[in-house]
Coordinates of C-alpha atoms in Angstrom, one line a residue:
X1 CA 49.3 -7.7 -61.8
X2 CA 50.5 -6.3 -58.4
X3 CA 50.0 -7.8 -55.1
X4 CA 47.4 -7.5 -52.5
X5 CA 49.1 -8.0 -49.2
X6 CA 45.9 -6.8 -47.1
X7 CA 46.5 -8.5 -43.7
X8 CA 42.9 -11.2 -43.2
X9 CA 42.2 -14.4 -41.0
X10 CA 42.2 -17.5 -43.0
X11 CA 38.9 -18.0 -42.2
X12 CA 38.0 -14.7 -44.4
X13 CA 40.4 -15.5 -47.1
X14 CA 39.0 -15.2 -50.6
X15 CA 40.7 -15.7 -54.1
X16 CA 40.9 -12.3 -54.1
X17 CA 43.2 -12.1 -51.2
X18 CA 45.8 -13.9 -52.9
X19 CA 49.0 -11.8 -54.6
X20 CA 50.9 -13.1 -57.6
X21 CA 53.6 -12.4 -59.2
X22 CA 54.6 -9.0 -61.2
X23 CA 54.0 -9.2 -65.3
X24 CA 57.5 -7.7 -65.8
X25 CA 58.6 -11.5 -65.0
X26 CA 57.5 -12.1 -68.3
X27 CA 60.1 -9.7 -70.2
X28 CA 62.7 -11.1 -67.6
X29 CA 62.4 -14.9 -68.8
X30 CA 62.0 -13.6 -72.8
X31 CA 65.1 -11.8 -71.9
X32 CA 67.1 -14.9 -71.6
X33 CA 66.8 -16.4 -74.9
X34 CA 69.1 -13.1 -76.0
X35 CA 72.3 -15.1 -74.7
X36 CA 72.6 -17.8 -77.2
X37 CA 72.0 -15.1 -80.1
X38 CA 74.9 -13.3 -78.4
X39 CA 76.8 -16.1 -78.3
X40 CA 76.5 -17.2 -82.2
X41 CA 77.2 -13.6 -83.2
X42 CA 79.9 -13.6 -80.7
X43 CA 81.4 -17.0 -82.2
X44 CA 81.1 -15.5 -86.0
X45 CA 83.2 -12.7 -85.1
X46 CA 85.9 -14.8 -83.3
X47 CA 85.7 -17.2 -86.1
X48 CA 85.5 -14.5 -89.1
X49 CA 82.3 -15.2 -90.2
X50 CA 82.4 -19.0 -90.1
X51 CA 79.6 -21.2 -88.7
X52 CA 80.5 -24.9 -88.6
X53 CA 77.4 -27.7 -88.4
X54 CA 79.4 -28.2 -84.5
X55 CA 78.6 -24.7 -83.4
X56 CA 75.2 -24.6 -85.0
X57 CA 74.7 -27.6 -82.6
X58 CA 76.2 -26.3 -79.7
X59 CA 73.9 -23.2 -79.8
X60 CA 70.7 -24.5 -80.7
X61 CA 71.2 -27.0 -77.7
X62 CA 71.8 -23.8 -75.7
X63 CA 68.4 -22.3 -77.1
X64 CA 66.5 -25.4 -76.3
X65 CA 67.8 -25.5 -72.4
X66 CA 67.2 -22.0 -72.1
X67 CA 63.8 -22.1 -73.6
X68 CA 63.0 -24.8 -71.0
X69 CA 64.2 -22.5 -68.3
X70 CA 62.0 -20.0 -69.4
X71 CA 59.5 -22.0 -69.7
X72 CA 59.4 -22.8 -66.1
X73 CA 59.8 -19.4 -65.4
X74 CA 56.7 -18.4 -67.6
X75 CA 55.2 -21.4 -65.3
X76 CA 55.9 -20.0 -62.2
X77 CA 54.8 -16.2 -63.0
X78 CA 51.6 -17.7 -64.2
X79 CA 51.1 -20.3 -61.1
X80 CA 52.5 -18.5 -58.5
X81 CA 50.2 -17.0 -55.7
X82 CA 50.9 -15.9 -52.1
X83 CA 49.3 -14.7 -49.1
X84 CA 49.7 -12.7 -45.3
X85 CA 47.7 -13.5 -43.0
X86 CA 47.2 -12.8 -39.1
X87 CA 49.1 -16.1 -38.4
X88 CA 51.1 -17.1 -41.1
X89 CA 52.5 -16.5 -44.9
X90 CA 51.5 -18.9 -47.8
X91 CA 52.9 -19.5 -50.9
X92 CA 51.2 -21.7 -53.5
X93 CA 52.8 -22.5 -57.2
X94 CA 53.5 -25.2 -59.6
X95 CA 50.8 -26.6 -62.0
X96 CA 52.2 -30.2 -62.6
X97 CA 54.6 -30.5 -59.5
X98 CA 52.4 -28.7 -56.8
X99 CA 54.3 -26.8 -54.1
X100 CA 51.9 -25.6 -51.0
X101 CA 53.9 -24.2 -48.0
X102 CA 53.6 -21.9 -45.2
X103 CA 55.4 -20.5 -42.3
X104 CA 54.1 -19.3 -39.0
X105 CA 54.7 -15.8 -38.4
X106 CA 56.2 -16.5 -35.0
X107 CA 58.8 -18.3 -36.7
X108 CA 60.2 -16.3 -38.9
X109 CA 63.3 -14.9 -38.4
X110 CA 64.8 -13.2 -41.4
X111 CA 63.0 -11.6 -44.6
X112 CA 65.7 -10.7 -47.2
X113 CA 65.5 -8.6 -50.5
X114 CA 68.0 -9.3 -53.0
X115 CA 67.8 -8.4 -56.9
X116 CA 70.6 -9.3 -59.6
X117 CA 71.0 -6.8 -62.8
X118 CA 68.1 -8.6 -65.5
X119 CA 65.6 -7.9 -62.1
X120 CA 66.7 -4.2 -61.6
X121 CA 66.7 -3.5 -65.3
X122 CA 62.7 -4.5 -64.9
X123 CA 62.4 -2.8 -61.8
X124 CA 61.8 -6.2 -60.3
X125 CA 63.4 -8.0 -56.8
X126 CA 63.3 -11.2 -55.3
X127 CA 61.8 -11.3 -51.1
X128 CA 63.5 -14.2 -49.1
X129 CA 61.7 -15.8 -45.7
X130 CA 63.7 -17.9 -43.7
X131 CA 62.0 -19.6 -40.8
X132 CA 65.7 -19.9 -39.2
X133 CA 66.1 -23.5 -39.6
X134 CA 69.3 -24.8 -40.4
X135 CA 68.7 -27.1 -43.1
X136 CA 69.2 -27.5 -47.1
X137 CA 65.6 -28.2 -47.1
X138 CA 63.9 -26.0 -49.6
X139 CA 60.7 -25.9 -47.5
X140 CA 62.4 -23.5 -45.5
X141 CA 63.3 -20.8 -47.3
X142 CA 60.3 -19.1 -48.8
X143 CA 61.1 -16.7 -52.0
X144 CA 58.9 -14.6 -54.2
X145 CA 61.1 -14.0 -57.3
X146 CA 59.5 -11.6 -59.0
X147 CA 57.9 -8.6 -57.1
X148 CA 58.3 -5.1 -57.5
X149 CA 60.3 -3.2 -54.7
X150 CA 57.8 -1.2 -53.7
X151 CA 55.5 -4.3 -53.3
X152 CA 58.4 -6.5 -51.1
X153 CA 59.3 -3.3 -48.9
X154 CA 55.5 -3.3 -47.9
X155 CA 55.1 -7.1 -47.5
X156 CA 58.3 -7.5 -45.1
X157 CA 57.1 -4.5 -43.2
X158 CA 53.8 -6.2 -42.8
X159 CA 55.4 -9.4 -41.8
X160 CA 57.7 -7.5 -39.6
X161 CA 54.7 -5.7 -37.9
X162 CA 53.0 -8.9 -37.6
X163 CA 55.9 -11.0 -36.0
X164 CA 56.4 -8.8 -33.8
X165 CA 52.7 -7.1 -32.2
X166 CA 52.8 -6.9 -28.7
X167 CA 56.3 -7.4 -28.3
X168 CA 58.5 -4.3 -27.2
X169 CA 60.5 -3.3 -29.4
X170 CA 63.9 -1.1 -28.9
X171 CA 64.2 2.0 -30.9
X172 CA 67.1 3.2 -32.8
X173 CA 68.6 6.2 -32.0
X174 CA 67.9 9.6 -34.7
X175 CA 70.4 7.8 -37.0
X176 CA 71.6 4.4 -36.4
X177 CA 74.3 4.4 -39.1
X178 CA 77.0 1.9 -37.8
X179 CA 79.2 2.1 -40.4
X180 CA 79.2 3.4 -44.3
X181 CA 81.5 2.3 -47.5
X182 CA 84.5 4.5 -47.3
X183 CA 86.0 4.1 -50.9
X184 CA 89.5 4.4 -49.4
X185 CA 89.2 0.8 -48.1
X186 CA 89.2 -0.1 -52.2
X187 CA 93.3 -0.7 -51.5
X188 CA 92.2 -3.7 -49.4
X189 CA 89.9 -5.3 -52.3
X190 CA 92.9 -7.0 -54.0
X191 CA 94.4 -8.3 -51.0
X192 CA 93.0 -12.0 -51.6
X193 CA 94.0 -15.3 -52.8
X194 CA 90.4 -16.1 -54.6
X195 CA 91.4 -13.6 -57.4
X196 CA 94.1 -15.7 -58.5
X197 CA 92.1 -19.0 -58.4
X198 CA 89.4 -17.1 -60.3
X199 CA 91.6 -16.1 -63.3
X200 CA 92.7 -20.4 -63.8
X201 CA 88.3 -20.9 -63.4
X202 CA 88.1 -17.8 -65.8
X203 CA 90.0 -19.3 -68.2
X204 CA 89.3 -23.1 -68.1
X205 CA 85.7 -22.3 -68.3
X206 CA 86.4 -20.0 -71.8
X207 CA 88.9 -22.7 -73.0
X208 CA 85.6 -25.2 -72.7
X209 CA 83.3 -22.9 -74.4
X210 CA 85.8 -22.7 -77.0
X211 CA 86.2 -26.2 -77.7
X212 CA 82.8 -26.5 -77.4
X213 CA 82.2 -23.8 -80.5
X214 CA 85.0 -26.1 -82.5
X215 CA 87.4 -23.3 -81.6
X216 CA 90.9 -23.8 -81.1
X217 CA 92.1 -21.2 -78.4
X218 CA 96.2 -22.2 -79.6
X219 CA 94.8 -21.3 -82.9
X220 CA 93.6 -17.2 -82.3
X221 CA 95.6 -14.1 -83.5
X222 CA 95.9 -12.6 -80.2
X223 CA 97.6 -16.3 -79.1
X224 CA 100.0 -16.3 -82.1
X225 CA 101.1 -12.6 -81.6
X226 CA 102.0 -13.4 -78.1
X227 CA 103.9 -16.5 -79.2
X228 CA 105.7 -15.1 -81.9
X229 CA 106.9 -11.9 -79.6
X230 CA 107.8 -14.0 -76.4
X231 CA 108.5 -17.1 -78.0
X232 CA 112.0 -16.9 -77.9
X233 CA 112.6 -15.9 -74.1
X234 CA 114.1 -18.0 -71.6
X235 CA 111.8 -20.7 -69.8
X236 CA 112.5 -19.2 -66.2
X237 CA 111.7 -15.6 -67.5
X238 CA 108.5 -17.1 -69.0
X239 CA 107.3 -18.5 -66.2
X240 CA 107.8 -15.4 -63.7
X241 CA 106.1 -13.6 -66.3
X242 CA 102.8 -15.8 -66.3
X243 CA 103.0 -15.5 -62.5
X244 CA 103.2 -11.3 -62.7
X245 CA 100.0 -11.7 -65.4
X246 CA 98.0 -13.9 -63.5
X247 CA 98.9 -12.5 -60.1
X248 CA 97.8 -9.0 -61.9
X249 CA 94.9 -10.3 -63.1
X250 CA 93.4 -11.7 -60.1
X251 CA 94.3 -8.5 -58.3
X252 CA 91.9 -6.6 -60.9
X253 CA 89.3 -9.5 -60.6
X254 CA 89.6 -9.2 -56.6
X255 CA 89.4 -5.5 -56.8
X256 CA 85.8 -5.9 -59.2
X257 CA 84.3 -7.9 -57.0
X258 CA 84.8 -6.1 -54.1
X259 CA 83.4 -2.7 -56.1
X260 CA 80.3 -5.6 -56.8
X261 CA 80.0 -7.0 -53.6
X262 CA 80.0 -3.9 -51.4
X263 CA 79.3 -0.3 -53.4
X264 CA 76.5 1.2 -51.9
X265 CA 77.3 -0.5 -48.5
X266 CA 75.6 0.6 -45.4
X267 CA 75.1 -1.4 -41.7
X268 CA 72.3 0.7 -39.9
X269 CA 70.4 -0.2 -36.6
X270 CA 66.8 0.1 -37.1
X271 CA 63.8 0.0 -35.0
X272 CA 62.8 -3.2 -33.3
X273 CA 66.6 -4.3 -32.8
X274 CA 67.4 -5.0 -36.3
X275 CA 70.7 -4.7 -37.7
X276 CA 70.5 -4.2 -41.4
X277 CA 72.9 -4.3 -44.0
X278 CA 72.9 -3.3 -47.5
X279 CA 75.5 -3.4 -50.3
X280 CA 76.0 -4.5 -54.0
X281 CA 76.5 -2.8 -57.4
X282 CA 74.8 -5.2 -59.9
X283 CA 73.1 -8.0 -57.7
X284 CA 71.7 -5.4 -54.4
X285 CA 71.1 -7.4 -50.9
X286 CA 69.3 -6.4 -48.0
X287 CA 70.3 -8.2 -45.1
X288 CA 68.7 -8.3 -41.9
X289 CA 69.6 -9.2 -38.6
X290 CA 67.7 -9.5 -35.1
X291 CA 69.9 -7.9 -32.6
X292 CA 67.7 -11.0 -29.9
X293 CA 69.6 -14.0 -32.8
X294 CA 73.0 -12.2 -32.4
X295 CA 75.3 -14.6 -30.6
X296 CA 78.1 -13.3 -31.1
X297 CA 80.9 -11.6 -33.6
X298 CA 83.8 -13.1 -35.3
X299 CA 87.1 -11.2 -36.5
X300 CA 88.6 -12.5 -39.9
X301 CA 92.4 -11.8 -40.5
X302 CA 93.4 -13.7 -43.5
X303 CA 96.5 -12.9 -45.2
X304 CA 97.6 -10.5 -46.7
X305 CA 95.0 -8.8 -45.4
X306 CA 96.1 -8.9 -41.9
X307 CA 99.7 -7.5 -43.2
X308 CA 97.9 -4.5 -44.6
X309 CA 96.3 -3.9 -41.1
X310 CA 93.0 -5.1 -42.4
X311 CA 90.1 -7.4 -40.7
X312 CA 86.2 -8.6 -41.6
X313 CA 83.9 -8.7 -38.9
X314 CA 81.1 -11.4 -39.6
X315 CA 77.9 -11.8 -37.1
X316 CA 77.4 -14.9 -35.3
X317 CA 74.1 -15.3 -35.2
X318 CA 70.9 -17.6 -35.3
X319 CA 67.7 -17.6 -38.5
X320 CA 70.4 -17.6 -41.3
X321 CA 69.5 -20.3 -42.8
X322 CA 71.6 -23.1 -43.5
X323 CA 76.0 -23.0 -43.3
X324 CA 75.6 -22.2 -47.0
X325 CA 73.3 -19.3 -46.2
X326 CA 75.2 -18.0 -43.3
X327 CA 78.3 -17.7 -45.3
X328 CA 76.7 -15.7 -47.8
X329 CA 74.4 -13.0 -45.3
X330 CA 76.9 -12.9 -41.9
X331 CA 79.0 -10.3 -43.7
X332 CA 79.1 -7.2 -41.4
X333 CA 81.5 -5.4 -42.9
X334 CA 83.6 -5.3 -45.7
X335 CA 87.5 -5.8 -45.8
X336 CA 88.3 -2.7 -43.4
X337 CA 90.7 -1.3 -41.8
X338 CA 91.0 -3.2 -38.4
X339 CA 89.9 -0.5 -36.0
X340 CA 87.0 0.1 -38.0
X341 CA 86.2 -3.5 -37.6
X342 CA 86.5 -3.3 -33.8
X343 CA 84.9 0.1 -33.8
X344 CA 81.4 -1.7 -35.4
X345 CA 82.4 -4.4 -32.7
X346 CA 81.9 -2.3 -30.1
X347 CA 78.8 -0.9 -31.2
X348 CA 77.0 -4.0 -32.4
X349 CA 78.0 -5.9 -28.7
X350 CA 76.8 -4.7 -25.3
X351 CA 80.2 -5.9 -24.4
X352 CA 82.1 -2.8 -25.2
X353 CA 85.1 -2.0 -26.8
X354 CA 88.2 -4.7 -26.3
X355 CA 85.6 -7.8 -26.5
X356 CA 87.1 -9.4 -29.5
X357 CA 90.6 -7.7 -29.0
X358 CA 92.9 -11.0 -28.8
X359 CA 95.5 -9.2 -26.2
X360 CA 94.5 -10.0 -22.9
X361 CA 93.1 -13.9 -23.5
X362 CA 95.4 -16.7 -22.0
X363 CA 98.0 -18.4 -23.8
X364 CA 98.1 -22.3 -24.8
X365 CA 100.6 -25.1 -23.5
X366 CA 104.1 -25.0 -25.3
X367 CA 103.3 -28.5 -26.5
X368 CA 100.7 -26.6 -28.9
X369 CA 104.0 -25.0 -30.3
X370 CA 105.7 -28.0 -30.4
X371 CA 103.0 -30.0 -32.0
X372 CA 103.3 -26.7 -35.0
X373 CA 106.8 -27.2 -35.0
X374 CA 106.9 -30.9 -35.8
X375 CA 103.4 -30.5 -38.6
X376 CA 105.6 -27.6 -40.4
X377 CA 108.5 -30.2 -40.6
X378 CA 106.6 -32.7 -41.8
X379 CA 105.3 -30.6 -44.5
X380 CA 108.4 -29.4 -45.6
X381 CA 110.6 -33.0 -45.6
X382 CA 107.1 -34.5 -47.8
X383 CA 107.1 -31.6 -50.2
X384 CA 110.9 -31.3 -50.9
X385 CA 111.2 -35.0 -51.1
X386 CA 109.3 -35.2 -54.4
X387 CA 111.7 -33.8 -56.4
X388 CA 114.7 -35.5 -54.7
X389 CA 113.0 -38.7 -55.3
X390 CA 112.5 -37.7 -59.2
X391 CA 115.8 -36.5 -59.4
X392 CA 117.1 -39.8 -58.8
X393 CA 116.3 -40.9 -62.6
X394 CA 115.8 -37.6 -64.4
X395 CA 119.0 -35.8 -63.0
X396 CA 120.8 -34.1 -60.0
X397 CA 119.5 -30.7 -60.7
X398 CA 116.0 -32.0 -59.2
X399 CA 117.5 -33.3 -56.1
X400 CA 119.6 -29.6 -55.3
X401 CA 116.0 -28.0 -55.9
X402 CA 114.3 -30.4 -53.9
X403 CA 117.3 -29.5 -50.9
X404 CA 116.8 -25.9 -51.6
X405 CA 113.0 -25.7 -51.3
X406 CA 113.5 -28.3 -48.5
X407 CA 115.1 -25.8 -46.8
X408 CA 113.5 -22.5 -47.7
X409 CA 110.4 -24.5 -46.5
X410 CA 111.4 -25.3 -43.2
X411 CA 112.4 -21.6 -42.4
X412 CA 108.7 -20.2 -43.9
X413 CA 106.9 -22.8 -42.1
X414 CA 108.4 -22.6 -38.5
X415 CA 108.1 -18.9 -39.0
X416 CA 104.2 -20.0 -39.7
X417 CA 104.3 -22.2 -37.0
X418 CA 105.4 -20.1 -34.0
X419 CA 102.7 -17.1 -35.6
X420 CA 100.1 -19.5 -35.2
X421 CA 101.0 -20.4 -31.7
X422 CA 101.0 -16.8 -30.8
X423 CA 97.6 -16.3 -32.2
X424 CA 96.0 -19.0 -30.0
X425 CA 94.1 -17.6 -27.2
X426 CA 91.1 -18.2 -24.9
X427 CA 89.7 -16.5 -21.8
X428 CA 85.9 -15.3 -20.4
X429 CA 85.0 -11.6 -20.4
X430 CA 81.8 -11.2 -19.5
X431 CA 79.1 -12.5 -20.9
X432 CA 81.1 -14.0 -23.4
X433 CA 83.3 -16.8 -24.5
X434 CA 86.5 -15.9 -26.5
X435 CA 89.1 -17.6 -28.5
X436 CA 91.6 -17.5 -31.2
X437 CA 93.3 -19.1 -33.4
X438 CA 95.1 -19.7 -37.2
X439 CA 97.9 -18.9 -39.2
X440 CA 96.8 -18.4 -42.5
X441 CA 93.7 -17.1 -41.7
X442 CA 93.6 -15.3 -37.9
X443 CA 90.0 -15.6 -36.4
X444 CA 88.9 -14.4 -33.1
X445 CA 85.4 -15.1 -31.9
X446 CA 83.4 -13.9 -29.0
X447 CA 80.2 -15.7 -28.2
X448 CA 77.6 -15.9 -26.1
X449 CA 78.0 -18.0 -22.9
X450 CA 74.0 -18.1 -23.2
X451 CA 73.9 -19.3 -26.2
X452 CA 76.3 -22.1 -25.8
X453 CA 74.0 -25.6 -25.9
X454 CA 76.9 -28.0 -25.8
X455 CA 80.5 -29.1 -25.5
X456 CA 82.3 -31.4 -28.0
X457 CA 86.0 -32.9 -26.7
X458 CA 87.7 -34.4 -29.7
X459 CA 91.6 -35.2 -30.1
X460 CA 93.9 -36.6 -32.4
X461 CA 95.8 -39.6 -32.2
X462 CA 99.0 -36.7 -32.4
X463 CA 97.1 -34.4 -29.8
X464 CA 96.0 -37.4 -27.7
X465 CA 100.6 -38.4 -27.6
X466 CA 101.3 -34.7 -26.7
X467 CA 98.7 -34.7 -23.6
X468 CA 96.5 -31.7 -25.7
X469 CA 92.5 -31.9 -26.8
X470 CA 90.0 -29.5 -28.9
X471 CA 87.3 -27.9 -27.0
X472 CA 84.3 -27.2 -29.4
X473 CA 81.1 -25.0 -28.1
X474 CA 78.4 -26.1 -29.9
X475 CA 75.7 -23.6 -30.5
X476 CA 72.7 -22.8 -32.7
X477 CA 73.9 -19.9 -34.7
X478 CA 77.1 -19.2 -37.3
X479 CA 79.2 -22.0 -38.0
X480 CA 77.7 -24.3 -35.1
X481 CA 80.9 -25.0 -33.3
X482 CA 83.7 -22.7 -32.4
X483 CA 86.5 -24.4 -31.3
X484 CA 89.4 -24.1 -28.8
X485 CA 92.2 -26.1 -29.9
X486 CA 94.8 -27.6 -28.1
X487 CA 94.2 -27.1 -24.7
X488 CA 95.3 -29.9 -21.8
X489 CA 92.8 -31.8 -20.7
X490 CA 92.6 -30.2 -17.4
X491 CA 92.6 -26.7 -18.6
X492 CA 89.6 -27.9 -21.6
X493 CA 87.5 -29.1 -18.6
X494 CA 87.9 -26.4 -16.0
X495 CA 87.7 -23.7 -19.1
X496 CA 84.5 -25.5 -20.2
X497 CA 83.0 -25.8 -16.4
X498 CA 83.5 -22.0 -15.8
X499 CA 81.7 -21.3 -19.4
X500 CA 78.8 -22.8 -19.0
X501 CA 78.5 -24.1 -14.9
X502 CA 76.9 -27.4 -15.2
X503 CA 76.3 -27.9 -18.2
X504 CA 79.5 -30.8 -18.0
X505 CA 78.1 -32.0 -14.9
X506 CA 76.4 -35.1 -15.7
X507 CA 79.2 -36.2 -17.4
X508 CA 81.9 -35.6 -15.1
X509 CA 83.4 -38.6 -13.0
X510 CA 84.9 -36.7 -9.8
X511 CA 87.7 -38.8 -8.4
X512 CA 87.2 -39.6 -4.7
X513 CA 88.6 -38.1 -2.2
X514 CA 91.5 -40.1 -0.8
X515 CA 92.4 -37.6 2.5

């Protein structure tokens, strides 16, 4: 059952012309009524052997919704059937609900391969189109789940080929490696809050399952041993203790998912302008990139990350689908060290080296620092007033904490405050627009003055008293806006002007000239 991707006009089009689906698609959606078999042998051994009439229940609804699934799946292997031609790709599938789409070749802007672990196991991988629209719409993304490498290699370099015939097209230099995985960057991988919010999703979502199976977690051996050995400690030391376990924990899980997300991790430049990055342990993803969509770059410093002297460098560019999609595929690097990200800066820009370098770009009002100043205040008086107010009924121990972390707050937060107000910057250089800002999360962007299709002016009712506004360039590619925040609103007009001249012109009133 393998594809024929011969390359015809649709005028010459037989049956025959049409590829489907690999057979191995079969094994894969057979292969996913193993997991509620796992499951009830997994719930015998946690139980000791015991299967209640709830569990029984539980699992043989599970069977039936993932029979269904792979049902649909059997559906779609047998209905499935696509086709290249000189002008366009088709895909046709469904047998009650009939889908029948196609894409012109000239629009196309990205074809992706991706494969999680069931689809490597078979050999199998799953080839993405995206016609570059930004929108949730599944019309526009095109996928054929369920074709052998070999098969999708050939297809996207026939799409490729056809996209882009009689259009010059750069050529890479003998090895147009940008940048490789270096293992040593591993010590960055736990430096990230999601790891602790995944172990509290990790374990609410086995504390449901467990209910679910009539399985009382409180209940386990491995519970009662560690409430019989720590029962007894003091409350405080039992609480920094559950902060050192989880914090632990979501280290390791932040460190597995980096191994996950980017082993095998390579950014190359490839003929035809392409930049195209690979990565993944389980789940592989082949992203690619036209150098002609590439807007711009964007530096990522969250914390801790930035304290380790680390950065991510994300592409802001055009035909990545929707802000879901471009969140998932802008990824240029991985968490690196922050010369290596500006190194991969330099060479993915024709700006040069120092583009997205924040030293240099010119500094804010001090009513931005003063508008900090007062939010971080704020903050800390509503925070440590809770438990002043509590302590009113339930004792004055709550109202010296509440004064305590009243305090404490106000020193972390003005110290947040003035770091935030140093990181805000904007200037020109070049070709490109730059800007940064953030506290938490330290973000420097360089974009495209070319690429900039609009301005949006917006302000606060607490920006609007201090005299201050946000300047946001609207543009087709990334996030859609980048925004320079609190600028006056002479210095948001001229910076804008000077961007883009005329582009503000029809909306400007100029005030007469009383001389």
């Amino acid at each position: 059952m393998t594809s024929d991707t011969s390359v015809r006009s649709p005028s010459h089009a037989a049956d025959h012309d049409w590829g489907r689906l690999n057979g191995r698609l079969l094994l894969v959606n057979l292969s996913i009524l193993a997991a509620p078999v796992a499951m009830f042998l997994a719930s015998l051994a946690i139980t000791g052997g015991e299967a209640n009439l709830q569990v029984i229940i539980t699992l043989g609804s599970l069977f039936v919704t993932l029979l269904v699934i792979s049902g649909i799946g059997l559906m779609r292997l047998f209905t499935t059937r696509y086709r290249l031609t000189e002008d366009r790709f088709e895909l046709h599938s469904g047998l009650l609900f009939r889908s029948r789409r196609s894409v012109p070749i000239g629009r196309i802007r990205g074809v992706d391969l991706t494969a999680n672990p069931v689809h490597r196991i078979f050999g199998l991988t799953t080839l993405r189109i995206d016609s570059g629209e930004q929108s949730a719409d599944a019309g526009r993304r095109l996928a054929l789940d369920g074709i052998t490498k070999a098969e999708a290699l050939e297809l996207r370099r026939r799409i490729i080929a056809l996209r882009d015939a009689g259009r010059t097209r750069p050529v890479a230099d003998s090895d147009g490696v940008l940048s490789r995985l270096d293992w040593s960057w591993l010590r960055y991988g736990p430096l990230t809050v999601w790891g602790v919010g995944g172990v509290f999703i990790a374990a609410a979502s086995a504390f449901r399952v467990l209910h679910e199976l009539q399985v009382n977690p409180l209940e386990l051996g491995i519970v009662k041993d560690i409430e019989h050995r720590f029962g007894t400690i003091p409350l405080w030391y039992g609480i920094l203790l559950a902060v050192v376990v989880i914090v632990v924990l979501g280290m390791a899980g932040s460190t597995a998912t980096f191994i996950e997300n980017w082993a095998g991790y390579e950014l190359r430049r490839e003929d035809g302008g392409v930049l195209r990055i690979r990565r993944g342990l389980l789940a592989t993803r082949s992203v690619s990139i036209e150098e002609r969509h590439l807007r711009g770059l964007e530096l990522v410093e969250p914390i801790p990350l930035r304290w380790a002297k680390g950065a991510k460098l994300n592409a802001v560019a055009s035909g990545l689908g929707d802000r879901e999609d471009n969140r998932r595929r802008r990824g240029l690097t991985p968490p690196t060290p922050r010369g290596e990200a500006l190194r991969v800066a330099a060479q993915a820009l024709p700006g040069g080296p120092g583009l997205i370098e924040r030293q240099g770009l010119l500094p804010h009002p001090k009513a931005a620092l003063r508008r900090r100043i007062n939010r971080a205040l704020i903050w800390s008086v509503l925070i440590a007033a809770v438990p002043v107010v509590l302590g009113l009924w339930f004792g004055s121990w709550l109202i010296t904490t509440g004064v305590i972390a009243g305090v404490v707050l106000v020193a972390v937060l003005v110290a947040f405050a003035f770091t935030a107000y140093r990181t805000l910057g904007h200037g020109l250089r070049g070709h490109y627009l730059v800007a940064s800002s953030g506290a938490f999360a330290r973000r420097t962007v360089a974009l495209q003055r070319e690429g900039i299709i609009g301005w949006k002016f917006s302000r606060t009712p607490f920006q609007r008293r201090a005299g201050l506004l946000t300047v946001g360039a609207t543009t087709a590619a990334g996030e859609g806006v980048y925004h320079v925040h609190d600028l006056t609103e002479g210095q948001g007009i001229a910076f804008a002007e000077t961007a883009v001249p005329g582009l503000l012109a029809p909306f400007i009133e100029r005030a007469p000239d009383r001389g």
